[in-house]
Amino acid sequence: MVSRVIPVDPFDLVLFGATGDLARRKILPALFHRFQIGQFSSDCRIIGTSRSELTAEEFRNQTADAIREFGQEVETTPKEIASFTALLDYAAVDARGDAGWDEIRGKLRDDAVRAFYLSVGPSLFTDIARRLSETGIATSESRIVLEKPFGHDLASAQALNAALREHFEEQQIYRIDHYLGKETVQNLMALRFANSLFEPLWNSSHIDHVQITVAESIGVEGRGEYYDKSGAMRDMVQNHLMQLLCLTAMEPPAQFTPNSVRDEKVKVIEALRPVPQASIARGQYRSRNSAQQGDGYRDHAGNAASRTESYIALKVEVANWRWAGTPFYLRTGKRLRGRVSEIAVYFRDPPHNIFEGSGTVHGNVLVIRLQPDEGITLKTTIKDPGPGGMRLTGANLDMTFADELAESGRPQDAYERLIMDVIRGNQTLFMRGDEVEAAWAWADPIIAGWQDSGDTPQPYDSGSAGPDDSLLLIHRDGRRWRSIGE
């Protein structure tokens, strides 16, 4: 089954930071594939901007190189790349000065959707937003797209939101979290709200606990200075894991509209109990072995006294009618034994085992895999095949759908879906300002707690499952983490 491609209206997309790493690795290849499969045509324009003094032809050549290097492994012809790069234009812009803004205005059309993608550092967000407004480049129908981080804490998030709203209405602001563009994340909503199978069981009466894991096998090499100022809590939990938690725990919205969905997500965040320090485990990876000294987190961060966590696990409780008594265990870390992002929903064990002496009957586990190998599996208990009595064993009911829903032989990248949603004007998969602030209001006291106590992250070996404290966090509740990559 191949998904149907719905074309979008003609647009002018101005990409700030067009020569940066994110644009080269993700944004431009994503746009190329949308063009390749026919979601937009040659009447659309993509205008790259940065401080670099480039000609339009030099930018087109750089983009062609990026597509060849970072594009998906599908059949790509020189003719397709040439057709796409013909849509590109370029202007050198000083984000804090006057240079380049008149040139951008002259390249835009009045009869096309107008979107501005800020693939730049957050320190430039407000400057660019102000310039777009003051120069008249941004209209009341324009859209502005921002990458995380959305602030460093609650106060900075509030200040950023206030500055953006001086120049744009909330319905014009698109705060990207690329996890929400993943096909499996969206299918979590379909699984819950479009089927009668799971929703009646989706509560504390039937679910024992939920595990949300985002594990990475790489460290912070190359971005250690930035990462040391944020850590796993700010970099991952406050945004990515929070979004996965919200989609798992939210109530069914009255209708599938952007504000209805985001209203329910905000309610989940506001229902989160404060997390005591005893329900938190923090870690920091060290060198893989004695022969690889200089390969630990502190080496990569360039800070021998760093107290920033590269790993964090938390036990979180949602204090509402649906989830009272069902804990959510969140964990994320660098340099772990594998790369995996998943949500595992553990249903309660059957109240009575009629198959005595035939093995243990465990509750079902629904696993929603975001990466790698996107898909959904349901762990069930079945009879072990063969004669000789009733012996029980576990088996997975595989609901992987990546192949069936692929376009042109492969599933779409998250950025492809999100950028096209910007052009459509659909904010369902983007974070609203009050949602960002609510997440920081929950996270700030947790961070302040360990900063005030002078807590130091526990060392853990690179390539392991994390620090010992994270095992104790869940073992003392009589539960165990899923093996990373299980």
XYZ file of C-alpha atoms in Angstrom:
486
model
C 0.000 0.000 0.000
C 1.445 3.383 -0.998
C 0.200 6.515 0.742
C -1.532 9.137 -1.369
C 0.455 12.310 -2.004
C -1.653 15.452 -1.560
C -0.080 18.480 -3.301
C 0.308 21.721 -1.368
C -0.358 25.245 -2.559
C 2.447 27.267 -4.200
C 4.796 28.697 -1.574
C 7.833 30.869 -0.985
C 9.971 29.364 1.791
C 12.796 31.504 3.171
C 15.360 29.301 4.902
C 17.540 31.200 7.353
C 20.785 29.357 8.129
C 20.624 27.628 4.747
C 24.325 26.755 4.722
C 24.239 25.254 8.234
C 24.445 21.622 9.249
C 20.710 21.106 9.942
C 19.714 22.597 6.596
C 22.218 20.442 4.700
C 21.499 17.193 6.554
C 17.737 17.393 7.027
C 15.782 20.345 5.676
C 17.010 20.578 2.086
C 17.031 16.781 1.485
C 13.514 16.627 2.968
C 12.293 19.330 0.614
C 13.944 17.569 -2.321
C 12.098 14.333 -1.621
C 8.750 16.109 -1.314
C 9.461 17.680 -4.712
C 10.646 14.345 -6.124
C 7.363 12.592 -5.330
C 5.260 15.480 -6.586
C 3.970 17.128 -3.415
C 4.973 20.518 -4.735
C 5.922 21.641 -8.204
C 8.130 24.105 -10.012
C 5.874 27.049 -9.122
C 7.314 26.981 -5.569
C 10.453 28.787 -4.439
C 13.021 28.134 -1.723
C 15.189 31.127 -0.841
C 18.272 30.336 1.200
C 19.846 32.956 3.430
C 22.910 33.123 5.658
C 25.802 35.464 6.372
C 27.903 33.833 3.638
C 28.389 35.828 0.458
C 27.274 33.267 -2.123
C 25.761 33.508 -5.556
C 22.503 31.687 -6.222
C 24.394 29.218 -8.406
C 26.896 28.457 -5.625
C 24.015 27.782 -3.242
C 22.376 25.477 -5.784
C 25.623 23.536 -6.144
C 25.985 23.224 -2.364
C 22.411 21.982 -2.111
C 22.972 19.392 -4.838
C 26.006 18.122 -2.920
C 23.942 17.934 0.290
C 21.205 15.903 -1.417
C 23.724 13.450 -2.817
C 25.429 13.101 0.577
C 22.511 13.138 3.009
C 19.475 12.232 0.909
C 17.635 8.968 1.371
C 18.822 5.882 -0.454
C 16.327 6.052 -3.298
C 16.810 6.414 -7.006
C 17.955 9.990 -7.568
C 18.839 11.233 -11.003
C 20.887 14.298 -11.965
C 17.816 15.554 -13.822
C 15.686 15.459 -10.634
C 18.344 17.289 -8.639
C 18.694 19.898 -11.380
C 14.908 20.391 -11.490
C 14.807 20.912 -7.726
C 17.789 23.255 -7.499
C 16.199 25.382 -10.233
C 13.645 26.399 -7.579
C 16.378 27.767 -5.316
C 17.523 31.321 -4.858
C 19.853 32.943 -2.346
C 20.423 36.185 -0.456
C 23.161 37.062 2.025
C 21.501 38.536 5.122
C 22.724 40.186 8.302
C 20.221 38.991 10.936
C 21.044 41.922 13.235
C 21.729 44.517 10.562
C 20.172 46.030 7.466
C 21.948 44.065 4.746
C 19.933 41.679 2.608
C 16.385 42.342 3.786
C 15.365 44.422 0.763
C 16.728 41.673 -1.478
C 14.565 39.077 0.273
C 11.468 41.258 -0.070
C 12.094 41.583 -3.790
C 12.159 37.807 -4.243
C 8.782 37.116 -2.587
C 5.381 36.923 -4.281
C 2.064 38.212 -2.981
C 0.027 35.247 -4.254
C 1.974 32.399 -2.585
C 2.078 30.953 0.933
C 4.941 32.717 2.713
C 6.946 30.782 5.325
C 10.155 31.570 7.193
C 12.238 28.684 8.587
C 14.725 29.769 11.277
C 17.424 27.076 11.140
C 19.665 29.271 13.284
C 20.756 29.584 16.891
C 18.013 30.653 19.332
C 19.853 33.895 20.072
C 18.777 35.091 16.598
C 15.083 34.185 16.867
C 13.815 37.497 18.153
C 16.127 39.578 15.912
C 14.916 37.822 12.756
C 11.268 37.939 13.851
C 11.549 41.665 14.487
C 13.236 42.337 11.142
C 10.647 40.294 9.250
C 7.894 42.338 10.867
C 9.477 45.789 10.652
C 10.494 45.421 7.003
C 7.009 44.269 6.000
C 8.351 40.977 4.661
C 6.082 39.026 7.014
C 2.371 39.430 6.419
C -0.546 38.499 8.671
C -0.769 35.178 6.779
C 2.936 34.309 6.977
C 4.275 31.404 9.061
C 7.477 31.356 11.105
C 9.174 28.064 12.033
C 11.559 27.675 14.956
C 13.844 24.835 16.017
C 14.455 23.931 19.651
C 15.648 24.883 22.196
C 12.704 27.095 23.088
C 14.398 28.737 26.034
C 16.759 27.444 28.689
C 14.238 27.605 31.531
C 10.757 28.936 32.223
C 11.795 32.599 32.400
C 13.683 32.510 29.087
C 10.845 30.565 27.394
C 8.338 33.176 28.559
C 10.592 35.969 27.323
C 11.016 34.283 23.922
C 7.277 33.711 23.533
C 6.544 37.306 24.480
C 9.087 38.607 21.962
C 7.690 36.427 19.166
C 4.117 37.492 19.903
C 5.079 41.143 19.458
C 5.446 40.399 15.760
C 3.455 37.208 15.059
C 0.178 35.743 16.271
C 0.314 32.349 17.991
C -1.382 30.710 15.001
C 1.548 31.853 12.833
C 4.269 30.322 15.067
C 5.406 26.748 14.402
C 7.710 25.313 17.079
C 9.213 22.132 15.644
C 9.852 18.946 17.602
C 10.886 16.481 14.907
C 9.791 13.508 17.056
C 6.187 14.522 16.400
C 6.734 14.126 12.671
C 7.668 10.458 12.966
C 5.108 8.152 11.400
C 4.992 5.885 14.454
C 4.247 8.765 16.825
C 1.297 9.795 14.700
C 0.172 6.180 14.530
C 0.087 6.112 18.320
C -2.845 8.521 18.127
C -4.498 6.447 15.396
C -3.941 3.258 17.387
C -5.637 4.735 20.434
C -8.406 6.847 18.998
C -9.337 5.093 15.731
C -9.620 1.573 17.169
C -11.867 0.154 19.870
C -9.304 -2.467 20.861
C -6.951 -0.495 23.126
C -8.712 2.638 24.363
C -11.008 0.814 26.870
C -7.848 -0.701 28.419
C -5.801 2.504 28.309
C -5.912 3.333 32.035
C -4.481 2.408 35.420
C -6.924 -0.470 35.865
C -5.290 -2.380 33.025
C -1.826 -0.821 32.547
C 0.856 -1.575 35.113
C 3.423 0.967 33.932
C 4.867 2.686 30.863
C 8.510 2.941 29.820
C 9.682 5.659 27.419
C 13.263 5.243 26.212
C 15.418 7.355 23.913
C 18.895 5.795 23.861
C 21.794 6.878 21.696
C 25.021 5.006 21.046
C 26.992 8.146 20.183
C 28.399 10.664 22.642
C 28.517 14.442 22.536
C 31.631 14.673 20.382
C 31.605 17.869 18.346
C 28.882 19.552 20.387
C 30.207 19.059 23.909
C 30.470 22.764 24.751
C 26.796 23.324 23.881
C 25.607 20.112 25.504
C 27.430 20.837 28.764
C 25.213 23.882 29.209
C 22.009 21.905 28.778
C 22.367 18.209 29.639
C 19.959 15.353 29.020
C 17.147 16.940 31.032
C 17.013 20.133 29.003
C 18.098 18.604 25.701
C 15.750 15.614 25.641
C 13.336 15.191 28.559
C 11.745 18.633 28.634
C 10.819 18.412 24.947
C 11.131 15.062 23.115
C 10.268 12.689 25.965
C 7.640 15.096 27.262
C 5.897 15.013 23.891
C 5.906 11.202 23.846
C 4.538 11.155 27.390
C 1.770 13.582 26.455
C 0.643 11.591 23.421
C 0.629 8.386 25.458
C -1.257 9.802 28.434
C -3.577 12.404 26.886
C -7.352 12.141 26.902
C -9.163 11.751 23.573
C -9.649 15.245 22.130
C -13.192 16.260 21.240
C -12.091 16.588 17.625
C -8.843 16.214 15.703
C -7.955 19.887 15.399
C -4.654 21.549 16.350
C -5.924 23.310 19.450
C -8.053 20.388 20.652
C -5.035 18.040 20.520
C -2.716 20.568 22.145
C -5.243 21.381 24.854
C -5.164 17.745 25.962
C -1.357 17.655 25.919
C -1.178 20.708 28.172
C -3.564 19.015 30.627
C -1.161 16.070 30.920
C 1.782 18.342 31.722
C -0.235 20.259 34.290
C -1.231 16.944 35.924
C 2.379 15.814 36.455
C 3.368 15.504 40.097
C 6.608 17.136 41.269
C 9.409 14.576 40.964
C 11.385 13.969 44.196
C 15.142 13.568 43.913
C 14.779 9.936 45.040
C 12.889 9.260 41.785
C 15.716 10.550 39.583
C 18.938 8.877 38.437
C 21.610 10.896 36.651
C 24.719 9.592 34.943
C 27.730 10.662 32.914
C 29.527 8.326 30.519
C 33.205 7.563 30.920
C 35.795 6.067 28.567
C 35.015 2.617 27.204
C 38.152 1.130 28.792
C 41.481 2.108 30.304
C 43.117 2.040 26.868
C 40.800 4.777 25.609
C 41.445 7.539 28.091
C 40.231 10.896 26.862
C 37.054 9.378 25.424
C 34.671 10.198 28.263
C 31.987 12.846 28.578
C 34.181 15.342 30.416
C 36.812 15.054 27.687
C 34.230 15.690 24.988
C 32.720 18.592 26.944
C 36.133 20.125 27.641
C 35.199 20.460 31.315
C 37.058 18.241 33.787
C 34.717 19.266 36.616
C 31.433 18.963 34.699
C 28.315 18.008 36.667
C 26.121 17.860 33.579
C 24.260 14.604 32.995
C 24.564 12.653 29.757
C 21.963 10.195 31.107
C 18.820 10.667 33.150
C 16.018 8.380 34.294
C 12.898 9.535 36.109
C 9.806 7.995 37.632
C 6.921 10.273 36.697
C 3.325 10.206 37.923
C 0.308 11.696 36.154
C -2.126 12.721 38.863
C -5.481 12.338 37.163
C -8.390 9.905 37.112
C -7.062 7.813 34.223
C -3.474 7.301 35.400
C -3.448 7.415 39.208
C -1.146 4.637 40.422
C 0.468 3.923 37.039
C 4.071 5.189 36.892
C 5.782 6.396 33.731
C 9.506 5.621 33.649
C 11.476 7.926 31.358
C 15.126 7.451 30.410
C 17.488 8.914 27.863
C 21.236 8.908 27.502
C 24.331 9.103 25.353
C 26.877 6.368 24.686
C 24.500 3.544 25.595
C 24.675 0.039 24.181
C 22.355 0.779 21.275
C 20.275 3.363 19.472
C 16.579 3.019 20.133
C 13.536 5.205 20.746
C 10.395 3.485 21.934
C 7.323 3.582 24.129
C 6.573 0.302 25.959
C 3.133 -0.040 27.546
C 3.063 -2.876 30.118
C -0.405 -4.264 30.751
C -1.173 -5.901 34.059
C -0.733 -9.669 34.516
C -3.870 -11.818 34.278
C -5.583 -11.993 37.691
C -5.505 -15.807 37.709
C -3.372 -18.410 35.906
C -5.409 -21.472 34.977
C -2.354 -23.111 33.386
C -0.588 -24.134 36.578
C 2.778 -25.773 35.982
C 2.842 -24.595 32.394
C 4.993 -21.512 32.851
C 4.407 -17.954 33.927
C 1.673 -15.937 32.269
C 2.780 -12.333 31.926
C 0.788 -9.308 30.874
C 0.943 -8.069 27.316
C 3.465 -5.425 26.286
C 2.668 -2.991 23.486
C 5.875 -1.526 22.043
C 5.770 1.517 19.772
C 9.188 1.816 18.080
C 10.197 5.215 16.744
C 13.710 4.240 15.655
C 15.226 2.201 14.240
C 12.773 0.056 12.248
C 9.628 2.061 12.977
C 6.657 -0.071 13.876
C 4.464 -1.547 16.596
C 4.593 -4.975 18.240
C 2.372 -6.604 20.841
C 3.972 -9.209 23.081
C 1.533 -12.021 23.815
C 1.589 -15.335 25.680
C 0.905 -18.389 23.534
C 1.211 -22.169 23.721
C 4.692 -23.423 22.973
C 4.285 -25.433 19.739
C 4.563 -29.201 19.942
C 2.918 -32.120 21.741
C 3.301 -32.978 25.385
C 0.999 -30.731 27.346
C 0.323 -27.034 27.704
C 3.609 -25.151 27.811
C 3.478 -21.363 27.580
C 5.888 -19.024 25.855
C 5.985 -15.447 24.625
C 5.546 -14.333 21.035
C 5.324 -10.985 19.280
C 2.388 -9.929 17.149
C 4.157 -7.719 14.620
C 2.269 -4.661 13.450
C 5.171 -3.065 11.600
C 3.788 -0.892 8.823
C 6.796 0.995 7.472
C 6.937 -0.982 4.205
C 3.210 -0.714 3.556
C 3.112 3.041 4.147
C 6.318 3.874 2.312
C 6.410 6.357 -0.536
C 8.700 5.566 -3.457
C 10.109 2.609 -1.583
C 10.864 4.268 1.752
C 9.054 5.971 4.648
C 9.130 9.743 4.784
C 11.488 11.592 7.093
C 9.894 13.492 9.991
C 11.001 16.855 8.585
C 9.169 16.150 5.344
C 5.824 15.823 7.109
C 6.387 18.824 9.361
C 7.533 21.232 6.650
C 4.546 20.344 4.494
C 2.259 20.875 7.509
C 3.695 24.388 7.821
C 2.744 25.073 4.203
C -0.733 23.612 4.826
C -1.140 25.762 7.940
C -1.714 22.713 10.182
C -0.278 23.179 13.703
C -1.384 19.824 15.183
C 2.145 18.432 15.364
C 3.755 21.641 16.639
C 4.076 22.878 20.192
C 2.006 25.786 21.418
C 3.533 28.502 23.571
C 1.684 27.574 26.765
C 2.698 23.939 26.247
C 6.385 24.895 26.139
C 6.017 27.025 29.262
C 4.143 24.296 31.152
C 6.932 21.822 30.375
C 9.570 24.215 31.698
C 7.475 24.928 34.811
C 7.618 21.182 35.549
C 11.296 20.737 34.658
C 12.775 23.781 36.419
C 12.239 22.549 40.028
C 13.807 19.188 39.138
C 16.929 20.872 37.774
C 17.069 23.311 40.678
C 16.849 20.413 43.143
C 20.071 18.742 42.079
C 21.847 22.048 41.485
C 21.035 23.184 45.021
C 22.207 19.876 46.498
C 25.442 19.833 44.485
C 24.500 16.422 43.087
C 27.108 14.814 40.817
C 26.048 12.385 38.053
C 27.071 8.770 38.588
C 29.707 7.525 36.098
C 28.701 4.727 33.736
C 30.649 2.788 31.135
C 30.259 3.699 27.496
C 28.308 0.964 25.756
C 26.373 0.003 28.902
C 22.708 0.424 29.819
C 23.437 3.433 32.026
C 24.325 4.004 35.696
C 23.467 1.530 38.445
C 21.176 4.077 40.109
C 18.800 3.864 37.131
C 18.452 0.115 37.694
C 17.641 0.674 41.367
C 15.078 3.306 40.406
C 12.861 0.716 38.743
C 13.987 -2.461 40.569
C 12.793 -1.178 43.922
C 9.283 -1.073 42.439
C 9.578 -4.736 41.470
C 9.984 -3.932 37.763
C 12.830 -4.022 35.240
C 13.881 -1.915 32.281
C 13.460 -3.347 28.840
C 16.833 -4.239 27.400
C 17.968 -1.541 24.999
C 17.357 -2.949 21.567
C 15.204 -5.823 22.936
